[in-house]
Tab-separated table of C-alpha atoms in Angstrom:
chain	number	residue	atom	x	y	z
A	27	MET	CA	136.630	59.164	98.667
A	28	ASN	CA	136.546	58.151	95.103
A	29	ASP	CA	134.167	59.919	92.697
A	30	LEU	CA	131.031	58.374	91.476
A	31	THR	CA	130.720	56.629	88.066
A	32	GLU	CA	128.664	58.304	85.260
A	33	ARG	CA	126.048	55.685	86.042
A	34	GLN	CA	125.884	56.299	89.725
A	35	LYS	CA	125.666	60.018	88.940
A	36	PHE	CA	122.979	59.522	86.538
A	37	ILE	CA	121.007	57.208	88.835
A	38	LEU	CA	121.430	59.726	92.081
A	39	THR	CA	120.264	62.604	89.790
A	40	LEU	CA	116.978	60.526	88.822
A	41	VAL	CA	116.373	59.645	92.507
A	42	ILE	CA	116.801	63.288	93.717
A	43	HIS	CA	114.452	64.270	90.666
A	44	GLU	CA	111.747	61.840	91.684
A	45	TYR	CA	112.108	62.613	95.403
A	46	ILE	CA	111.566	66.138	94.742
A	47	ARG	CA	108.508	65.433	92.536
A	48	THR	CA	106.889	62.997	94.755
A	49	ALA	CA	108.042	63.152	98.204
A	50	THR	CA	108.182	59.382	98.647
A	51	PRO	CA	111.037	56.923	98.701
A	52	VAL	CA	112.203	55.901	95.106
A	53	ALA	CA	112.591	52.386	94.347
A	54	SER	CA	114.521	50.632	91.698
A	55	GLN	CA	111.655	49.191	89.641
A	56	HIS	CA	109.877	52.831	89.584
A	57	LEU	CA	112.922	54.206	88.113
A	58	VAL	CA	113.296	51.692	85.377
A	59	ALA	CA	109.529	52.005	84.561
A	60	ARG	CA	109.204	55.865	84.640
A	61	TYR	CA	112.607	56.687	82.748
A	62	LYS	CA	112.430	53.521	80.443
A	63	LEU	CA	116.100	52.561	81.460
A	64	ASP	CA	118.391	50.479	79.360
A	65	MET	CA	119.193	48.396	82.520
A	66	SER	CA	117.537	45.988	84.806
A	67	SER	CA	115.999	46.621	87.887
A	68	ALA	CA	118.810	44.376	89.869
A	69	THR	CA	121.400	46.607	88.292
A	70	VAL	CA	119.860	49.878	89.494
A	71	ARG	CA	119.281	48.289	92.908
A	72	ASN	CA	122.930	47.540	93.070
A	73	GLU	CA	123.843	51.002	92.446
A	74	LEU	CA	121.289	52.430	94.877
A	75	ALA	CA	122.882	50.146	97.362
A	76	VAL	CA	126.447	51.606	96.371
A	77	LEU	CA	124.911	54.984	96.704
A	78	THR	CA	123.411	54.295	100.064
A	79	GLU	CA	126.854	52.877	101.306
A	80	ARG	CA	128.789	56.048	100.191
A	81	GLY	CA	126.296	58.124	102.180
A	82	TYR	CA	124.433	59.689	99.323
A	83	LEU	CA	121.025	58.014	99.771
A	84	ARG	CA	119.246	56.414	102.807
A	85	GLN	CA	116.537	53.812	103.207
A	86	PRO	CA	113.966	54.711	105.816
A	87	HIS	CA	112.709	51.107	105.925
A	88	THR	CA	114.097	47.947	104.754
A	89	SER	CA	111.136	47.390	102.356
A	90	ALA	CA	110.993	50.951	101.244
A	91	GLY	CA	112.992	52.737	98.329
A	92	ARG	CA	115.764	55.351	98.864
A	93	VAL	CA	115.764	59.018	99.673
A	94	PRO	CA	118.442	61.560	99.399
A	95	THR	CA	120.619	62.485	102.180
A	96	GLU	CA	122.046	65.798	103.106
A	97	GLU	CA	125.404	64.674	101.250
A	98	GLY	CA	123.444	63.446	98.308
A	99	TYR	CA	121.756	66.836	97.864
A	100	ARG	CA	125.147	68.703	98.356
A	101	TYR	CA	126.705	66.491	95.561
A	102	PHE	CA	123.967	66.933	93.174
A	103	VAL	CA	123.824	70.822	93.702
A	104	SER	CA	127.661	71.114	93.464
A	105	ARG	CA	128.377	68.798	90.573
A	106	LEU	CA	125.147	67.326	88.894
A	107	ILE	CA	122.674	70.142	88.655
A	108	GLN	CA	121.988	71.418	85.176
A	109	ALA	CA	121.832	75.292	84.852
A	110	THR	CA	118.605	76.524	83.985
A	111	GLU	CA	117.099	80.084	83.111
A	112	LEU	CA	113.726	81.425	83.574
A	113	PRO	CA	111.843	81.625	80.356
A	114	ASP	CA	112.319	84.840	78.177
A	115	SER	CA	108.699	85.654	78.745
A	116	THR	CA	108.888	85.368	82.500
A	117	ARG	CA	112.019	87.319	82.787
A	118	ARG	CA	110.449	90.180	80.519
A	119	MET	CA	107.079	90.263	82.661
A	120	ILE	CA	109.217	90.435	85.885
A	121	SER	CA	111.369	93.383	84.562
A	122	HIS	CA	108.360	95.097	83.256
A	123	GLN	CA	106.808	95.020	86.810
A	124	PHE	CA	109.693	96.467	88.378
A	125	TYR	CA	110.415	99.270	86.007
A	126	GLN	CA	106.723	100.408	86.205
A	127	MET	CA	107.455	101.290	89.734
A	128	ARG	CA	111.042	102.697	89.595
A	129	TYR	CA	112.472	104.671	92.412
A	130	ASP	CA	110.154	103.148	95.312
A	131	VAL	CA	112.565	100.929	97.098
A	132	GLU	CA	109.857	99.709	99.394
A	133	GLN	CA	107.766	98.549	96.679
A	134	TRP	CA	110.691	96.706	94.901
A	135	MET	CA	111.281	94.744	98.110
A	136	ARG	CA	107.648	93.651	98.512
A	137	LEU	CA	107.467	92.753	94.768
A	138	ALA	CA	110.879	90.939	94.822
A	139	ALA	CA	109.755	88.782	97.601
A	140	SER	CA	106.358	88.119	96.100
A	141	ILE	CA	108.146	87.021	92.754
A	142	LEU	CA	110.505	84.905	94.530
A	143	ALA	CA	107.816	82.975	96.569
A	144	HIS	CA	105.818	82.426	93.554
A	145	GLN	CA	108.591	81.278	91.043
A	146	SER	CA	110.214	78.885	93.554
A	147	ARG	CA	107.151	77.727	95.316
A	148	ALA	CA	108.935	78.358	98.743
A	149	ALA	CA	109.407	81.070	101.261
A	150	SER	CA	111.305	84.117	100.361
A	151	LEU	CA	113.373	86.802	102.059
A	152	VAL	CA	114.612	90.230	100.616
A	153	THR	CA	116.456	92.782	102.714
A	154	ALA	CA	116.428	96.348	101.776
A	155	PRO	CA	119.646	97.805	100.379
A	156	HIS	CA	121.850	98.835	103.100
A	157	PRO	CA	125.097	100.874	103.093
A	158	GLU	CA	128.342	98.750	103.386
A	159	LYS	CA	129.733	101.711	105.134
A	160	ALA	CA	127.386	104.566	106.158
A	161	ARG	CA	128.450	107.926	104.543
A	162	LEU	CA	126.398	111.043	105.141
A	163	LYS	CA	124.534	112.671	102.265
A	164	HIS	CA	122.414	115.058	103.983
A	165	LEU	CA	121.234	116.401	107.519
A	166	GLU	CA	118.363	118.241	108.535
A	167	LEU	CA	117.420	119.623	112.127
A	168	ILE	CA	113.894	120.351	112.896
A	169	ALA	CA	112.674	122.239	115.801
A	170	THR	CA	109.811	120.380	117.441
A	171	ARG	CA	108.882	121.580	121.039
A	172	GLY	CA	111.130	123.664	123.684
A	173	ARG	CA	114.593	121.878	123.768
A	174	GLN	CA	113.626	118.916	121.492
A	175	VAL	CA	114.840	118.799	117.934
A	176	LEU	CA	114.191	116.215	115.352
A	177	MET	CA	117.268	115.143	113.398
A	178	VAL	CA	116.773	113.575	109.872
A	179	LEU	CA	120.053	111.862	108.521
A	180	VAL	CA	120.191	110.802	105.050
A	181	MET	CA	123.068	108.332	103.932
A	182	VAL	CA	124.570	107.978	100.582
A	183	GLY	CA	122.385	105.248	98.976
A	184	GLY	CA	119.149	106.584	100.299
A	185	GLU	CA	118.631	105.253	103.652
A	186	ILE	CA	116.965	107.692	106.212
A	187	HIS	CA	117.310	107.656	109.887
A	188	GLN	CA	115.493	109.841	112.376
A	189	ARG	CA	116.341	110.751	116.057
A	190	ILE	CA	115.068	113.175	118.709
A	191	LEU	CA	117.661	115.125	120.132
A	192	ILE	CA	117.265	116.920	123.755
A	193	LEU	CA	119.635	120.276	123.560
A	194	SER	CA	120.805	122.004	126.721
A	195	GLU	CA	118.703	125.056	125.786
A	196	PRO	CA	116.166	125.944	123.237
A	197	VAL	CA	117.485	126.973	119.642
A	198	GLY	CA	115.550	128.600	116.774
A	199	GLN	CA	114.920	126.983	113.429
A	200	ASP	CA	117.102	129.480	111.391
A	201	GLN	CA	120.381	128.593	113.598
A	202	LEU	CA	119.347	124.777	113.631
A	203	SER	CA	119.185	124.996	109.737
A	204	GLN	CA	122.544	127.017	109.470
A	205	ALA	CA	123.997	124.227	111.685
A	206	ALA	CA	122.601	121.340	109.494
A	207	HIS	CA	123.761	122.913	106.474
A	208	HIS	CA	127.317	123.618	107.638
A	209	ILE	CA	127.659	120.143	108.887
A	210	THR	CA	126.343	118.854	105.522
A	211	THR	CA	128.955	120.953	103.576
A	212	LEU	CA	131.799	119.921	105.684
A	213	TYR	CA	131.120	116.057	106.119
A	214	GLN	CA	129.230	115.241	103.097
A	215	GLY	CA	130.099	111.938	101.367
A	216	LYS	CA	132.251	110.842	104.403
A	217	ASP	CA	131.966	107.956	106.757
A	218	ALA	CA	132.167	107.917	110.704
A	219	GLU	CA	135.725	107.155	110.658
A	220	GLN	CA	136.585	110.366	108.329
A	221	ILE	CA	134.146	112.816	110.548
A	222	ARG	CA	135.704	111.694	113.750
A	223	THR	CA	138.895	112.842	112.524
A	224	LEU	CA	137.494	116.114	111.562
A	225	ARG	CA	135.659	117.039	114.447
A	226	SER	CA	137.821	119.794	115.513
A	227	LEU	CA	135.971	121.720	112.556
A	228	VAL	CA	132.914	122.540	114.391
A	229	GLU	CA	132.227	123.726	118.084
A	230	GLY	CA	129.315	124.437	120.212
A	231	LEU	CA	125.975	123.302	119.000
A	232	GLU	CA	127.382	121.743	115.773
A	233	ALA	CA	129.828	119.726	117.807
A	234	ASP	CA	127.077	118.399	119.735
A	235	VAL	CA	124.939	117.498	116.912
A	236	VAL	CA	128.102	115.925	115.122
A	237	GLU	CA	128.362	113.561	118.112
A	238	TRP	CA	124.774	112.369	117.643
A	239	VAL	CA	125.415	111.995	113.970
A	240	LEU	CA	128.444	109.872	114.554
A	241	GLU	CA	126.506	107.686	117.155
A	242	GLU	CA	123.770	107.154	114.529
A	243	MET	CA	126.311	106.360	111.620
A	244	GLU	CA	128.176	103.926	113.884
A	245	GLN	CA	124.742	102.241	114.857
A	246	VAL	CA	124.104	101.831	110.936
A	247	ASP	CA	127.526	100.330	110.332
A	248	SER	CA	126.882	97.756	113.314
A	249	VAL	CA	123.932	96.349	111.283
A	250	VAL	CA	124.429	93.792	108.471
A	251	ALA	CA	121.333	94.153	106.624
A	252	GLY	CA	118.357	96.146	106.086
A	253	GLU	CA	114.714	95.665	106.707
A	254	VAL	CA	113.341	92.214	105.904
A	255	TYR	CA	110.557	91.578	103.748
A	256	LEU	CA	109.083	87.962	103.570
A	257	ASP	CA	106.385	86.181	101.425
A	258	GLY	CA	105.320	82.535	100.571
A	259	LEU	CA	105.636	81.288	104.211
A	260	THR	CA	102.439	79.259	103.536
A	261	ASN	CA	104.342	77.514	100.700
A	262	VAL	CA	106.593	75.813	103.070
A	263	LEU	CA	104.044	74.916	105.771
A	264	SER	CA	102.110	73.138	103.176
A	265	GLU	CA	104.936	70.787	102.137
A	266	PRO	CA	104.198	66.995	102.896
A	267	GLU	CA	107.182	66.469	105.193
A	268	PHE	CA	106.271	69.593	107.344
A	269	THR	CA	102.231	69.286	107.746
A	270	ALA	CA	102.799	67.062	110.984
A	271	SER	CA	105.577	68.631	112.377
A	272	ASP	CA	106.941	71.845	113.925
A	273	GLU	CA	110.229	71.785	111.487
A	274	ALA	CA	108.840	74.356	109.213
A	275	ARG	CA	107.874	76.730	111.968
A	276	ARG	CA	111.197	76.435	113.566
A	277	ALA	CA	112.957	77.161	110.140
A	278	LEU	CA	110.451	80.328	109.545
A	279	LYS	CA	111.442	81.554	112.945
A	280	LEU	CA	115.035	81.950	111.721
A	281	LEU	CA	113.647	84.263	109.063
A	282	GLU	CA	111.432	86.291	111.437
A	283	GLU	CA	113.810	86.603	114.468
A	284	PRO	CA	116.256	89.505	113.602
A	285	THR	CA	119.133	88.163	115.712
A	286	LEU	CA	119.255	84.823	114.152
A	287	LEU	CA	118.954	86.321	110.564
A	288	GLN	CA	121.713	88.712	111.174
A	289	ASP	CA	123.906	86.043	112.162
A	290	LEU	CA	122.840	83.876	109.191
A	291	LEU	CA	123.496	86.529	106.585
A	292	ALA	CA	126.614	87.993	108.246
A	293	ARG	CA	128.340	84.277	108.005
A	294	THR	CA	127.017	83.519	104.553
A	295	VAL	CA	126.236	85.562	101.504
A	296	LEU	CA	127.113	88.812	102.590
A	297	THR	CA	130.799	87.889	102.531
A	298	HIS	CA	130.311	87.425	98.866
A	299	THR	CA	130.191	90.048	95.913
A	300	PRO	CA	126.787	90.816	94.636
A	301	GLY	CA	125.711	88.097	92.120
A	302	GLY	CA	127.164	85.177	93.952
A	303	ILE	CA	124.863	82.327	95.019
A	304	GLN	CA	125.020	80.306	97.998
A	305	VAL	CA	123.312	77.095	98.699
A	306	LEU	CA	122.646	75.735	102.648
A	307	ILE	CA	121.632	72.208	102.985
A	308	GLY	CA	120.112	71.016	106.369
A	309	GLY	CA	121.791	73.936	108.290
A	310	GLU	CA	125.091	72.822	107.345
A	311	GLY	CA	125.882	71.859	111.034
A	312	THR	CA	125.312	75.449	112.141
A	313	TRP	CA	121.625	76.380	112.291
A	314	GLU	CA	119.628	73.871	114.010
A	315	GLU	CA	116.273	75.764	112.917
A	316	LEU	CA	117.393	74.680	109.316
A	317	ARG	CA	117.928	71.133	109.951
A	318	GLN	CA	115.162	69.659	107.488
A	319	CYS	CA	115.498	72.551	105.123
A	320	SER	CA	117.349	74.265	102.604
A	321	ILE	CA	118.175	77.913	101.640
A	322	VAL	CA	119.407	79.572	98.426
A	323	LEU	CA	120.842	82.864	99.196
A	324	GLY	CA	122.230	85.562	96.708
A	325	SER	CA	123.373	89.279	97.466
A	326	TYR	CA	122.581	92.210	95.300
A	327	GLY	CA	123.551	96.012	94.924
A	328	ALA	CA	126.201	98.390	94.031
A	329	PRO	CA	129.390	97.556	96.147
A	330	GLY	CA	130.818	100.577	98.085
A	331	VAL	CA	127.120	102.197	97.965
A	332	ALA	CA	124.268	99.613	99.165
A	333	VAL	CA	124.040	95.980	99.212
A	334	GLY	CA	121.099	93.703	100.025
A	335	THR	CA	120.257	89.838	100.463
A	336	LEU	CA	117.513	87.800	98.702
A	337	GLY	CA	116.827	84.160	98.960
A	338	VAL	CA	114.325	81.423	99.133
A	339	LEU	CA	113.829	78.733	102.013
A	340	GLY	CA	112.059	75.272	101.484
A	341	PRO	CA	112.276	71.794	102.438
A	342	MET	CA	115.471	69.850	101.528
A	343	ARG	CA	113.516	68.331	98.726
A	344	MET	CA	113.297	71.825	96.931
A	345	SER	CA	113.765	72.248	93.177
A	346	TYR	CA	117.340	73.553	93.257
A	347	GLY	CA	117.477	74.361	89.807
A	348	ARG	CA	114.646	76.585	89.601
A	349	ALA	CA	115.377	78.252	92.979
A	350	ILE	CA	118.913	78.972	92.054
A	351	SER	CA	117.787	80.364	88.652
A	352	VAL	CA	115.164	82.688	90.105
A	353	VAL	CA	117.537	84.058	92.988
A	354	ARG	CA	120.202	84.760	90.333
A	355	PHE	CA	117.873	86.608	88.086
A	356	MET	CA	116.308	88.561	90.661
A	357	SER	CA	119.849	89.397	92.120
A	358	ASN	CA	121.040	90.825	88.659
A	359	LEU	CA	117.650	92.683	88.411
A	360	LEU	CA	117.833	94.320	91.674
A	361	SER	CA	121.582	94.988	91.071
A	362	ASP	CA	120.709	96.893	87.879
A	363	LEU	CA	117.924	98.921	89.828
A	364	VAL	CA	120.018	99.855	92.804
A	365	THR	CA	122.819	100.774	90.559
A	366	GLU	CA	120.703	102.949	88.345
A	367	THR	CA	118.738	104.714	91.037
A	368	LEU	CA	120.859	104.789	94.105
A	369	MET	CA	123.995	105.674	92.096
A	370	ASP	CA	122.510	109.011	91.730
A	371	ASP	CA	124.528	109.658	94.744
A	372	SER	CA	127.724	108.873	92.775
A	373	ALA	CA	128.603	112.616	92.637
A	374	ILE	CA	129.215	112.117	96.338
A	375	LYS	CA	132.485	110.259	96.691
A	376	PRO	CA	134.403	109.198	99.652
A	377	GLU	CA	137.437	111.103	100.671
A	378	GLY	CA	140.119	111.016	98.102
A	379	GLU	CA	137.978	110.367	95.290
A	380	VAL	CA	137.055	112.709	92.528
A	381	SER	CA	133.848	112.955	90.290
A	382	HIS	CA	134.372	113.807	86.794
A	383	GLU	CA	131.310	114.947	84.915
């Protein structure tokens, strides 16, 4: 397929901007009048017909104007969109809000979801930072009742996991604390595979606990994303194209259903390095729930320690320039926060690495 002429690119851009603004089909006379174009309505109409024939526009009714197709939006996002940045004042305000609540990851996630939704006027999702490969930082064993023991497992990067263990016989707190300290000393900074190769270093109670530690770490490794935080769902439900249909609710179900969201993230943005942006338009033929929607996704974090995902979801008629700019800015900001805060664990290195003071 030959590329579009400069005039066709210009007209396609105008149609998309107008359709995003009005949610109504765009006619040639409207474009000429609104943008004071130096060409006739007939010329614009001919170019609209070419763009329709090429699959970038469609005409809902013979008497109506044109609306962009999925291919039209994809061409626009990949080749025509103008890079935009959030205003300096907005960026400073957002950064200030985050640095006021440093070292509170849960508050960061809720604030990030709120800001993404407000700035993009769409629905937002943010997943908590999650270790790419779980590595042990600290273990605690707490006697509770009889043979029951609470295991608290802290991973490098800050994730905490708890599990109730049932021992073969009651064990006192002093012995549990000694066992937890010894296991932490032996395996600190190591992942499940490394710990498994060194199981012979422990025996008895400690060997049993290490098996439970390995089960928990392998379960952590099987999950592709941390806890999900959502905001701005009403922004999507109020869009004109969704008010009389269930399309928006089907799309939002994707965000709220863990298995569907895990599949989406595993196949898309989690394969990218932090800072990358990915735009999915109309479900890309894979996710039927997103058939009438677009989603802008980004990743953030400290590679090798913890990474997360953030993004916004709206109708295909979303303001892509603004959505991409706010997702990119928030990705960079959260990456800085994760690096500065969670990298406090950087003295704990994977086997074979040495930390220099």
